[in-house]
mmCIF file of C-alpha atoms in Angstrom:
data_model
loop_
_atom_site.group_PDB
_atom_site.id
_atom_site.type_symbol
_atom_site.label_atom_id
_atom_site.label_comp_id
_atom_site.label_asym_id
_atom_site.label_seq_id
_atom_site.Cartn_x
_atom_site.Cartn_y
_atom_site.Cartn_z
ATOM 1 C CA MET D 1 129.261 -118.612 -38.087
ATOM 2 C CA THR D 2 129.887 -114.455 -39.046
ATOM 3 C CA LEU D 3 128.658 -111.709 -36.433
ATOM 4 C CA THR D 4 127.018 -110.854 -39.283
ATOM 5 C CA THR D 5 124.563 -113.891 -38.607
ATOM 6 C CA ASN D 6 124.951 -114.336 -35.455
ATOM 7 C CA LEU D 7 121.326 -114.186 -34.192
ATOM 8 C CA ASP D 8 122.735 -112.612 -30.113
ATOM 9 C CA TYR D 9 125.013 -111.133 -32.479
ATOM 10 C CA GLN D 10 121.548 -108.444 -34.122
ATOM 11 C CA ASN D 11 119.680 -108.445 -31.466
ATOM 12 C CA TRP D 12 122.687 -107.075 -29.784
ATOM 13 C CA LEU D 13 123.736 -104.015 -31.646
ATOM 14 C CA LEU D 14 120.303 -103.781 -32.000
ATOM 15 C CA THR D 15 119.902 -102.403 -28.519
ATOM 16 C CA LEU D 16 123.225 -99.913 -29.174
ATOM 17 C CA LYS D 17 121.308 -99.145 -32.001
ATOM 18 C CA GLN D 18 118.335 -98.023 -29.920
ATOM 19 C CA GLN D 19 120.176 -96.242 -26.506
ATOM 20 C CA VAL D 20 122.502 -94.523 -29.611
ATOM 21 C CA GLN D 21 119.164 -92.824 -31.341
ATOM 22 C CA GLN D 22 118.601 -92.546 -27.558
ATOM 23 C CA SER D 23 120.886 -90.215 -26.401
ATOM 24 C CA GLN D 24 120.935 -88.747 -29.836
ATOM 25 C CA GLN D 25 117.413 -88.268 -29.826
ATOM 26 C CA LYS D 26 117.980 -86.564 -25.512
ATOM 27 C CA ALA D 27 121.144 -84.150 -26.178
ATOM 28 C CA SER D 28 118.936 -82.863 -29.638
ATOM 29 C CA LEU D 29 115.649 -82.074 -26.705
ATOM 30 C CA ALA D 30 118.568 -80.815 -24.858
ATOM 31 C CA VAL D 31 119.991 -78.404 -27.035
ATOM 32 C CA ASN D 32 116.492 -77.517 -28.057
ATOM 33 C CA ALA D 33 115.833 -76.509 -24.791
ATOM 34 C CA GLU D 34 119.028 -74.586 -24.048
ATOM 35 C CA LEU D 35 118.006 -71.996 -27.627
ATOM 36 C CA VAL D 36 114.862 -71.210 -26.895
ATOM 37 C CA THR D 37 116.478 -70.726 -22.636
ATOM 38 C CA LEU D 38 118.227 -68.152 -24.507
ATOM 39 C CA TYR D 39 116.221 -67.077 -26.873
ATOM 40 C CA TRP D 40 113.861 -66.226 -24.470
ATOM 41 C CA SER D 41 116.419 -64.533 -21.793
ATOM 42 C CA ILE D 42 117.893 -62.176 -25.153
ATOM 43 C CA GLY D 43 114.223 -61.195 -25.778
ATOM 44 C CA HIS D 44 113.307 -60.469 -22.618
ATOM 45 C CA GLN D 45 116.398 -58.392 -21.470
ATOM 46 C CA ILE D 46 115.762 -56.105 -24.961
ATOM 47 C CA ALA D 47 111.861 -55.966 -24.589
ATOM 48 C CA ILE D 48 113.613 -54.471 -20.368
ATOM 49 C CA LYS D 49 116.165 -52.231 -21.771
ATOM 50 C CA GLN D 50 113.631 -50.905 -24.149
ATOM 51 C CA GLN D 51 110.680 -49.568 -21.401
ATOM 52 C CA ASP D 52 113.707 -48.243 -18.683
ATOM 53 C CA GLN D 53 116.169 -46.844 -20.901
ATOM 54 C CA GLY D 54 112.737 -45.758 -23.294
ATOM 55 C CA TRP D 55 115.775 -47.096 -26.388
ATOM 56 C CA GLY D 56 112.919 -47.835 -30.289
ATOM 57 C CA THR D 57 113.424 -50.464 -32.110
ATOM 58 C CA LYS D 58 117.898 -49.546 -33.626
ATOM 59 C CA VAL D 59 118.471 -50.658 -30.226
ATOM 60 C CA VAL D 60 118.573 -54.317 -32.047
ATOM 61 C CA GLU D 61 119.600 -53.533 -35.193
ATOM 62 C CA GLN D 62 122.561 -52.672 -33.276
ATOM 63 C CA LEU D 63 122.659 -55.359 -31.124
ATOM 64 C CA ALA D 64 122.195 -57.564 -34.164
ATOM 65 C CA GLN D 65 125.482 -56.039 -35.218
ATOM 66 C CA ASP D 66 127.462 -56.017 -32.111
ATOM 67 C CA LEU D 67 126.601 -59.900 -31.621
ATOM 68 C CA LYS D 68 127.653 -60.660 -35.377
ATOM 69 C CA GLN D 69 130.745 -59.513 -35.133
ATOM 70 C CA ALA D 70 131.456 -60.789 -31.713
ATOM 71 C CA PHE D 71 130.015 -64.538 -32.902
ATOM 72 C CA PRO D 72 130.434 -65.520 -36.437
ATOM 73 C CA SER D 73 129.294 -68.337 -37.133
ATOM 74 C CA MET D 74 126.421 -68.769 -34.646
ATOM 75 C CA LYS D 75 123.269 -68.099 -37.085
ATOM 76 C CA GLY D 76 119.351 -67.018 -35.315
ATOM 77 C CA LEU D 77 121.288 -63.130 -33.884
ATOM 78 C CA SER D 78 119.988 -61.510 -37.295
ATOM 79 C CA ARG D 79 117.808 -58.408 -36.682
ATOM 80 C CA SER D 80 114.439 -59.844 -37.987
ATOM 81 C CA ASN D 81 115.456 -62.742 -35.050
ATOM 82 C CA LEU D 82 116.473 -60.493 -32.062
ATOM 83 C CA MET D 83 112.294 -58.983 -32.817
ATOM 84 C CA SER D 84 111.187 -62.323 -33.008
ATOM 85 C CA MET D 85 113.432 -63.357 -29.532
ATOM 86 C CA ARG D 86 111.406 -60.537 -28.026
ATOM 87 C CA ALA D 87 107.837 -61.080 -29.413
ATOM 88 C CA PHE D 88 109.091 -64.439 -27.819
ATOM 89 C CA ALA D 89 109.245 -63.173 -24.456
ATOM 90 C CA LEU D 90 105.934 -61.280 -24.475
ATOM 91 C CA ALA D 91 104.396 -63.719 -25.313
ATOM 92 C CA TRP D 92 105.423 -66.193 -22.332
ATOM 93 C CA PRO D 93 106.593 -63.675 -19.741
ATOM 94 C CA ASP D 94 106.480 -66.843 -16.928
ATOM 95 C CA PHE D 95 108.287 -69.316 -19.334
ATOM 96 C CA GLU D 96 110.673 -68.681 -16.452
ATOM 97 C CA SER D 97 109.150 -69.693 -13.103
ATOM 98 C CA ASN D 98 105.805 -72.026 -15.071
ATOM 99 C CA SER D 99 107.243 -74.900 -15.606
ATOM 100 C CA ILE D 100 104.805 -76.252 -17.634
ATOM 101 C CA VAL D 101 105.487 -73.902 -20.003
ATOM 102 C CA GLN D 102 108.971 -74.654 -19.832
ATOM 103 C CA GLN D 103 108.071 -78.096 -20.832
ATOM 104 C CA ALA D 104 106.004 -77.962 -24.105
ATOM 105 C CA VAL D 105 107.779 -74.426 -25.629
ATOM 106 C CA GLY D 106 111.411 -76.505 -24.198
ATOM 107 C CA GLN D 107 111.091 -79.221 -26.712
ATOM 108 C CA ILE D 108 110.072 -77.664 -29.517
ATOM 109 C CA PRO D 109 111.813 -76.215 -32.032
ATOM 110 C CA TRP D 110 112.373 -72.257 -32.727
ATOM 111 C CA GLY D 111 110.275 -72.156 -35.895
ATOM 112 C CA HIS D 112 107.972 -74.326 -34.502
ATOM 113 C CA ASN D 113 107.419 -71.337 -31.571
ATOM 114 C CA ILE D 114 107.427 -68.640 -33.809
ATOM 115 C CA LEU D 115 104.251 -69.385 -35.664
ATOM 116 C CA LEU D 116 102.755 -70.668 -32.883
ATOM 117 C CA ILE D 117 103.454 -66.357 -31.089
ATOM 118 C CA GLN D 118 102.279 -65.241 -34.848
ATOM 119 C CA LYS D 119 99.552 -67.082 -35.629
ATOM 120 C CA LEU D 120 98.121 -67.365 -31.870
ATOM 121 C CA GLU D 121 96.780 -64.756 -29.452
ATOM 122 C CA GLU D 122 95.909 -67.017 -26.526
ATOM 123 C CA HIS D 123 97.777 -68.528 -24.098
ATOM 124 C CA GLU D 124 96.471 -71.229 -23.494
ATOM 125 C CA GLU D 125 95.886 -71.664 -27.391
ATOM 126 C CA ARG D 126 100.160 -71.955 -27.873
ATOM 127 C CA LEU D 127 100.409 -74.889 -24.976
ATOM 128 C CA TRP D 128 98.608 -76.786 -25.949
ATOM 129 C CA TYR D 129 99.649 -77.036 -29.813
ATOM 130 C CA ALA D 130 102.722 -76.998 -28.416
ATOM 131 C CA ARG D 131 102.412 -79.844 -25.899
ATOM 132 C CA GLU D 132 100.600 -80.806 -29.723
ATOM 133 C CA VAL D 133 103.654 -80.939 -31.723
ATOM 134 C CA VAL D 134 105.595 -82.326 -28.771
ATOM 135 C CA LYS D 135 103.080 -85.526 -28.321
ATOM 136 C CA ASN D 136 102.623 -86.313 -32.517
ATOM 137 C CA GLY D 137 105.783 -85.151 -33.624
ATOM 138 C CA TRP D 138 104.488 -82.343 -36.436
ATOM 139 C CA SER D 139 106.507 -80.930 -38.894
ATOM 140 C CA ARG D 140 105.639 -77.029 -38.852
ATOM 141 C CA ALA D 141 103.726 -77.516 -42.320
ATOM 142 C CA VAL D 142 101.106 -79.405 -40.532
ATOM 143 C CA LEU D 143 101.317 -77.592 -37.352
ATOM 144 C CA THR D 144 100.469 -74.571 -39.893
ATOM 145 C CA HIS D 145 97.287 -77.130 -41.781
ATOM 146 C CA GLN D 146 96.376 -78.049 -38.005
ATOM 147 C CA VAL D 147 96.378 -73.847 -36.806
ATOM 148 C CA GLU D 148 94.807 -72.924 -39.705
ATOM 149 C CA SER D 149 91.556 -76.095 -39.529
ATOM 150 C CA ARG D 150 91.216 -74.850 -36.033
ATOM 151 C CA LEU D 151 92.138 -78.832 -34.809
ATOM 152 C CA LEU D 152 91.573 -77.045 -31.309
ATOM 153 C CA LYS D 153 87.613 -75.734 -31.422
ATOM 154 C CA ARG D 154 86.562 -78.993 -33.270
ATOM 155 C CA ILE D 155 88.272 -81.718 -30.803
ATOM 156 C CA GLY D 156 85.278 -84.024 -29.392
ATOM 157 C CA ASN D 157 83.122 -81.806 -30.210
ATOM 158 C CA ALA D 158 81.086 -84.294 -31.417
ATOM 159 C CA VAL D 159 78.150 -85.452 -31.191
ATOM 160 C CA ASN D 160 78.187 -89.189 -28.869
ATOM 161 C CA ASN D 161 76.018 -91.044 -26.059
ATOM 162 C CA PHE D 162 79.710 -92.910 -25.361
ATOM 163 C CA GLU D 163 79.067 -91.072 -21.249
ATOM 164 C CA MET D 164 75.774 -93.734 -21.164
ATOM 165 C CA THR D 165 77.714 -96.575 -23.259
ATOM 166 C CA LEU D 166 81.538 -96.211 -22.274
ATOM 167 C CA PRO D 167 83.507 -97.076 -19.452
ATOM 168 C CA GLN D 168 85.360 -94.051 -17.724
ATOM 169 C CA PRO D 169 88.322 -92.757 -18.369
ATOM 170 C CA ASN D 170 87.833 -94.878 -21.811
ATOM 171 C CA SER D 171 84.566 -92.292 -22.549
ATOM 172 C CA GLU D 172 86.727 -89.309 -22.359
ATOM 173 C CA LEU D 173 89.231 -90.595 -24.113
ATOM 174 C CA ALA D 174 86.916 -91.051 -27.121
ATOM 175 C CA ALA D 175 85.311 -87.844 -26.787
ATOM 176 C CA GLN D 176 88.406 -86.277 -27.214
ATOM 177 C CA THR D 177 88.998 -88.889 -30.201
ATOM 178 C CA LEU D 178 86.355 -87.036 -32.549
ATOM 179 C CA LYS D 179 85.783 -84.263 -33.545
ATOM 180 C CA ASP D 180 83.478 -81.835 -35.415
ATOM 181 C CA PRO D 181 83.530 -80.601 -37.933
ATOM 182 C CA TYR D 182 85.573 -82.531 -39.660
ATOM 183 C CA ASN D 183 87.786 -81.052 -42.001
ATOM 184 C CA PHE D 184 89.134 -82.430 -45.729
ATOM 185 C CA ASP D 185 88.923 -79.983 -47.720
ATOM 186 C CA PHE D 186 92.443 -81.246 -49.583
ATOM 187 C CA LEU D 187 90.068 -83.119 -50.711
ATOM 188 C CA ASP D 188 89.254 -80.781 -53.332
ATOM 189 C CA LEU D 189 86.215 -81.699 -54.425
ATOM 190 C CA ASN D 190 82.904 -79.738 -54.167
ATOM 191 C CA VAL D 191 79.535 -80.020 -51.746
ATOM 192 C CA GLU D 192 78.320 -81.951 -54.033
ATOM 193 C CA ALA D 193 80.532 -84.718 -54.371
ATOM 194 C CA LYS D 194 78.520 -88.189 -53.478
ATOM 195 C CA GLU D 195 79.481 -90.344 -50.770
ATOM 196 C CA ARG D 196 81.743 -92.984 -53.055
ATOM 197 C CA ASP D 197 83.663 -90.108 -54.986
ATOM 198 C CA ILE D 198 84.406 -88.680 -51.057
ATOM 199 C CA GLU D 199 85.280 -92.740 -50.044
ATOM 200 C CA ASN D 200 88.136 -93.143 -52.727
ATOM 201 C CA ALA D 201 89.428 -90.160 -52.770
ATOM 202 C CA LEU D 202 90.378 -89.900 -48.719
ATOM 203 C CA MET D 203 91.981 -92.880 -49.574
ATOM 204 C CA LYS D 204 93.360 -92.002 -52.552
ATOM 205 C CA HIS D 205 94.513 -89.234 -49.884
ATOM 206 C CA ILE D 206 95.203 -91.005 -47.059
ATOM 207 C CA THR D 207 97.592 -89.402 -45.464
ATOM 208 C CA ALA D 208 96.036 -86.695 -45.134
ATOM 209 C CA PHE D 209 92.670 -87.683 -44.037
ATOM 210 C CA LEU D 210 94.866 -90.251 -41.170
ATOM 211 C CA LEU D 211 96.151 -86.925 -39.578
ATOM 212 C CA GLU D 212 92.666 -84.854 -39.548
ATOM 213 C CA LEU D 213 91.367 -88.124 -38.604
ATOM 214 C CA GLY D 214 94.725 -87.952 -35.073
ATOM 215 C CA SER D 215 96.835 -90.587 -33.498
ATOM 216 C CA GLY D 216 95.851 -94.395 -33.423
ATOM 217 C CA PHE D 217 94.428 -94.583 -36.728
ATOM 218 C CA ALA D 218 95.095 -97.739 -37.973
ATOM 219 C CA LEU D 219 93.803 -98.499 -41.313
ATOM 220 C CA VAL D 220 91.421 -102.290 -41.466
ATOM 221 C CA GLY D 221 90.114 -101.518 -44.884
ATOM 222 C CA GLN D 222 87.644 -99.843 -47.321
ATOM 223 C CA GLN D 223 84.561 -101.463 -48.487
ATOM 224 C CA TYR D 224 84.898 -103.602 -45.842
ATOM 225 C CA ASN D 225 83.094 -107.296 -46.662
ATOM 226 C CA LEU D 226 81.875 -108.416 -43.155
ATOM 227 C CA ASN D 227 79.235 -111.761 -43.439
ATOM 228 C CA VAL D 228 76.182 -111.515 -40.618
ATOM 229 C CA GLY D 229 74.619 -115.230 -40.736
ATOM 230 C CA GLY D 230 75.342 -115.719 -44.703
ATOM 231 C CA ASP D 231 74.263 -111.937 -45.777
ATOM 232 C CA ASP D 232 77.906 -109.112 -46.887
ATOM 233 C CA PHE D 233 77.812 -106.446 -45.615
ATOM 234 C CA PHE D 234 80.528 -103.223 -46.601
ATOM 235 C CA ILE D 235 81.423 -101.262 -44.398
ATOM 236 C CA ASP D 236 82.521 -97.564 -45.538
ATOM 237 C CA LEU D 237 85.962 -97.828 -43.445
ATOM 238 C CA LEU D 238 86.809 -99.728 -40.919
ATOM 239 C CA PHE D 239 90.191 -98.717 -38.357
ATOM 240 C CA TYR D 240 91.225 -99.827 -34.806
ATOM 241 C CA HIS D 241 92.693 -97.765 -33.057
ATOM 242 C CA LEU D 242 96.028 -97.969 -31.012
ATOM 243 C CA ASN D 243 94.980 -95.984 -27.781
ATOM 244 C CA LEU D 244 91.328 -96.570 -27.379
ATOM 245 C CA ARG D 245 92.349 -100.821 -28.604
ATOM 246 C CA CYS D 246 89.335 -101.337 -29.904
ATOM 247 C CA TYR D 247 87.448 -101.037 -33.564
ATOM 248 C CA VAL D 248 86.466 -98.072 -35.590
ATOM 249 C CA VAL D 249 83.380 -97.513 -38.236
ATOM 250 C CA ILE D 250 83.237 -95.161 -39.753
ATOM 251 C CA GLU D 251 80.142 -94.732 -42.307
ATOM 252 C CA LEU D 252 80.030 -91.409 -45.362
ATOM 253 C CA LYS D 253 76.491 -89.441 -45.623
ATOM 254 C CA ALA D 254 76.669 -87.400 -48.766
ATOM 255 C CA ASP D 255 73.457 -85.520 -47.821
ATOM 256 C CA LYS D 256 71.279 -84.348 -43.927
ATOM 257 C CA LEU D 257 71.809 -86.357 -40.856
ATOM 258 C CA THR D 258 68.672 -89.168 -40.916
ATOM 259 C CA PRO D 259 67.745 -91.114 -37.769
ATOM 260 C CA LYS D 260 67.591 -94.504 -40.398
ATOM 261 C CA ASP D 261 71.588 -93.233 -41.198
ATOM 262 C CA VAL D 262 72.267 -94.142 -37.334
ATOM 263 C CA GLY D 263 70.626 -97.643 -37.183
ATOM 264 C CA GLN D 264 72.405 -99.164 -39.988
ATOM 265 C CA LEU D 265 75.953 -98.395 -38.512
ATOM 266 C CA ASP D 266 74.509 -99.685 -34.670
ATOM 267 C CA PHE D 267 74.102 -102.930 -36.542
ATOM 268 C CA TYR D 268 77.470 -102.925 -38.000
ATOM 269 C CA LEU D 269 79.394 -102.105 -34.530
ATOM 270 C CA SER D 270 76.798 -104.927 -33.237
ATOM 271 C CA ALA D 271 78.129 -107.193 -36.002
ATOM 272 C CA VAL D 272 81.921 -106.455 -36.174
ATOM 273 C CA ASP D 273 81.871 -107.600 -32.059
ATOM 274 C CA GLY D 274 80.231 -110.357 -32.845
ATOM 275 C CA GLU D 275 82.407 -111.251 -36.379
ATOM 276 C CA LEU D 276 85.871 -109.723 -35.455
ATOM 277 C CA LYS D 277 85.746 -107.648 -31.978
ATOM 278 C CA ARG D 278 88.591 -110.403 -29.589
ATOM 279 C CA ALA D 279 88.383 -111.412 -25.420
ATOM 280 C CA ASP D 280 90.667 -108.181 -25.355
ATOM 281 C CA ASP D 281 89.403 -105.785 -27.318
ATOM 282 C CA ALA D 282 87.383 -102.756 -25.470
ATOM 283 C CA PRO D 283 83.500 -101.900 -27.783
ATOM 284 C CA THR D 284 83.653 -100.836 -31.912
ATOM 285 C CA ILE D 285 82.975 -97.275 -32.098
ATOM 286 C CA GLY D 286 81.182 -95.871 -34.439
ATOM 287 C CA LEU D 287 81.573 -92.228 -36.570
ATOM 288 C CA LEU D 288 78.641 -90.900 -38.799
ATOM 289 C CA LEU D 289 80.567 -88.856 -40.480
ATOM 290 C CA CYS D 290 77.605 -86.837 -42.927
ATOM 291 C CA LYS D 291 77.251 -83.286 -45.007
ATOM 292 C CA GLU D 292 74.994 -81.305 -42.369
ATOM 293 C CA ARG D 293 73.158 -82.267 -39.538
ATOM 294 C CA ASN D 294 70.866 -81.415 -37.251
ATOM 295 C CA ARG D 295 72.598 -81.338 -34.015
ATOM 296 C CA VAL D 296 69.033 -81.652 -31.266
ATOM 297 C CA VAL D 297 68.443 -84.632 -33.784
ATOM 298 C CA ALA D 298 71.434 -86.239 -33.526
ATOM 299 C CA GLU D 299 71.433 -85.874 -29.383
ATOM 300 C CA TYR D 300 68.476 -88.346 -30.551
ATOM 301 C CA ALA D 301 69.478 -90.051 -32.677
ATOM 302 C CA VAL D 302 72.488 -91.682 -30.428
ATOM 303 C CA ARG D 303 70.363 -91.303 -26.878
ATOM 304 C CA ASN D 304 68.283 -94.511 -26.307
ATOM 305 C CA LYS D 305 72.294 -96.647 -28.566
ATOM 306 C CA THR D 306 73.837 -98.727 -26.438
ATOM 307 C CA SER D 307 76.325 -98.633 -29.022
ATOM 308 C CA PRO D 308 79.067 -95.920 -29.133
ATOM 309 C CA ILE D 309 78.722 -93.709 -31.679
ATOM 310 C CA GLY D 310 79.163 -90.760 -32.563
ATOM 311 C CA ILE D 311 78.275 -88.153 -35.341
ATOM 312 C CA ALA D 312 79.845 -85.234 -36.255
ATOM 313 C CA GLU D 313 80.051 -82.992 -40.214
ATOM 314 C CA TYR D 314 83.084 -82.806 -42.560
ATOM 315 C CA LYS D 315 83.663 -80.168 -44.531
ATOM 316 C CA LEU D 316 84.744 -79.798 -48.041
ATOM 317 C CA SER D 317 86.444 -77.062 -49.645
ATOM 318 C CA GLU D 318 83.924 -74.604 -49.006
ATOM 319 C CA MET D 319 85.128 -74.239 -44.946
ATOM 320 C CA LEU D 320 87.333 -71.781 -45.701
ATOM 321 C CA PRO D 321 88.647 -69.389 -47.265
ATOM 322 C CA ARG D 322 89.890 -68.840 -51.200
ATOM 323 C CA GLU D 323 92.245 -66.988 -49.135
ATOM 324 C CA ILE D 324 93.327 -68.600 -46.087
ATOM 325 C CA GLN D 325 93.178 -72.053 -48.834
ATOM 326 C CA GLY D 326 95.661 -70.735 -50.324
ATOM 327 C CA GLN D 327 98.625 -70.380 -47.191
ATOM 328 C CA LEU D 328 97.278 -73.602 -46.077
ATOM 329 C CA PRO D 329 100.605 -76.772 -46.791
ATOM 330 C CA SER D 330 99.611 -78.156 -49.961
ATOM 331 C CA ILE D 331 98.568 -82.279 -49.510
ATOM 332 C CA GLU D 332 100.937 -83.053 -51.530
ATOM 333 C CA ASP D 333 103.537 -80.639 -48.889
ATOM 334 C CA ILE D 334 101.721 -82.657 -45.586
ATOM 335 C CA GLU D 335 101.754 -85.989 -47.035
ATOM 336 C CA ALA D 336 105.608 -85.231 -48.435
ATOM 337 C CA THR D 337 106.331 -84.651 -45.691
ATOM 338 C CA LEU D 338 104.337 -87.216 -43.272
ATOM 339 C CA SER D 339 106.093 -90.105 -45.453
ATOM 340 C CA ASN D 340 109.574 -88.846 -44.336
ATOM 341 C CA ASP D 341 109.232 -88.752 -40.993
ATOM 342 C CA ILE D 342 107.562 -91.926 -41.716
ATOM 343 C CA ASN D 343 110.811 -92.395 -43.521
ATOM 344 C CA GLN D 344 113.050 -90.885 -40.235
ATOM 345 C CA VAL D 345 111.523 -93.582 -37.751
ATOM 346 C CA GLU D 346 111.447 -96.783 -39.582
ATOM 347 C CA LYS D 347 115.552 -96.355 -40.413
ATOM 348 C CA GLY D 348 115.272 -95.905 -36.755
ATOM 349 C CA LYS D 349 113.999 -98.575 -36.091
ATOM 350 C CA ALA D 350 116.605 -100.414 -38.973
#
């Protein structure tokens, strides 16, 4: 038996590969954190010198020339990047003393940091998105999309009855998993699109759909056939959430919400719990996505339901002004970036 077919050797090799990859990742994060710290320090000193000495923007141009001459092989010392360092230092005045900021901002690439300070003014908003980049590994294109679609404002905004139907901390985690509205502008459908058109388009762009749903969603099936007592029922979209450890039933409605829609979803949740749910799974959660919903009606519709249900609107291409839509990465860009990230992860596992 050769080493290439020896199971013990192959398992040992896999362990060593994982150790090397983890070490490379740690080294990369350490290098990135050191670079961000250096850039903050340079930017902070530029701002201080300009304030104390009354120097204008010409000092930045001169400094760029001198630093390039001193470090000819080092990238990132251009006038524009020095100005970005100054802006970065002004945006994070407590970077040096605040370990929370350092842990988030210091771990994301410099280009991501520049994007955040260019597009967001609020300190807490920038910090929230920085943490999400660290947690989810977003590329710059994906981060752009999430900021432009105002993800922070939509998270946890769906009408739901989770507090009454799920134990803590599951109820809070489930509420933060949903958002309102959901942004389906990547589908390139108009507001008159029918339910099946939307459903099929979501499956065609499943990568972008999963990105919009958020981390943890794994697709189980479209028009999932559920046989109950000999009768067939078809769930629009069935997912399993890896973090919540439960099935998630998503029903699409191409018109305004009615209480009858909630009743149908409630039945599906009971059926999934009875037919699919395992003993160690959490209760199945339902998400009703509708073109339009009256929030008060939605709250009444779920109030006395014993199944955990969330209700949210979805928006098609009219959600954002045309000029903003043009600045978003295309669906092809997002899917290509995510596919590349997935391939890298798979290669890392090999």
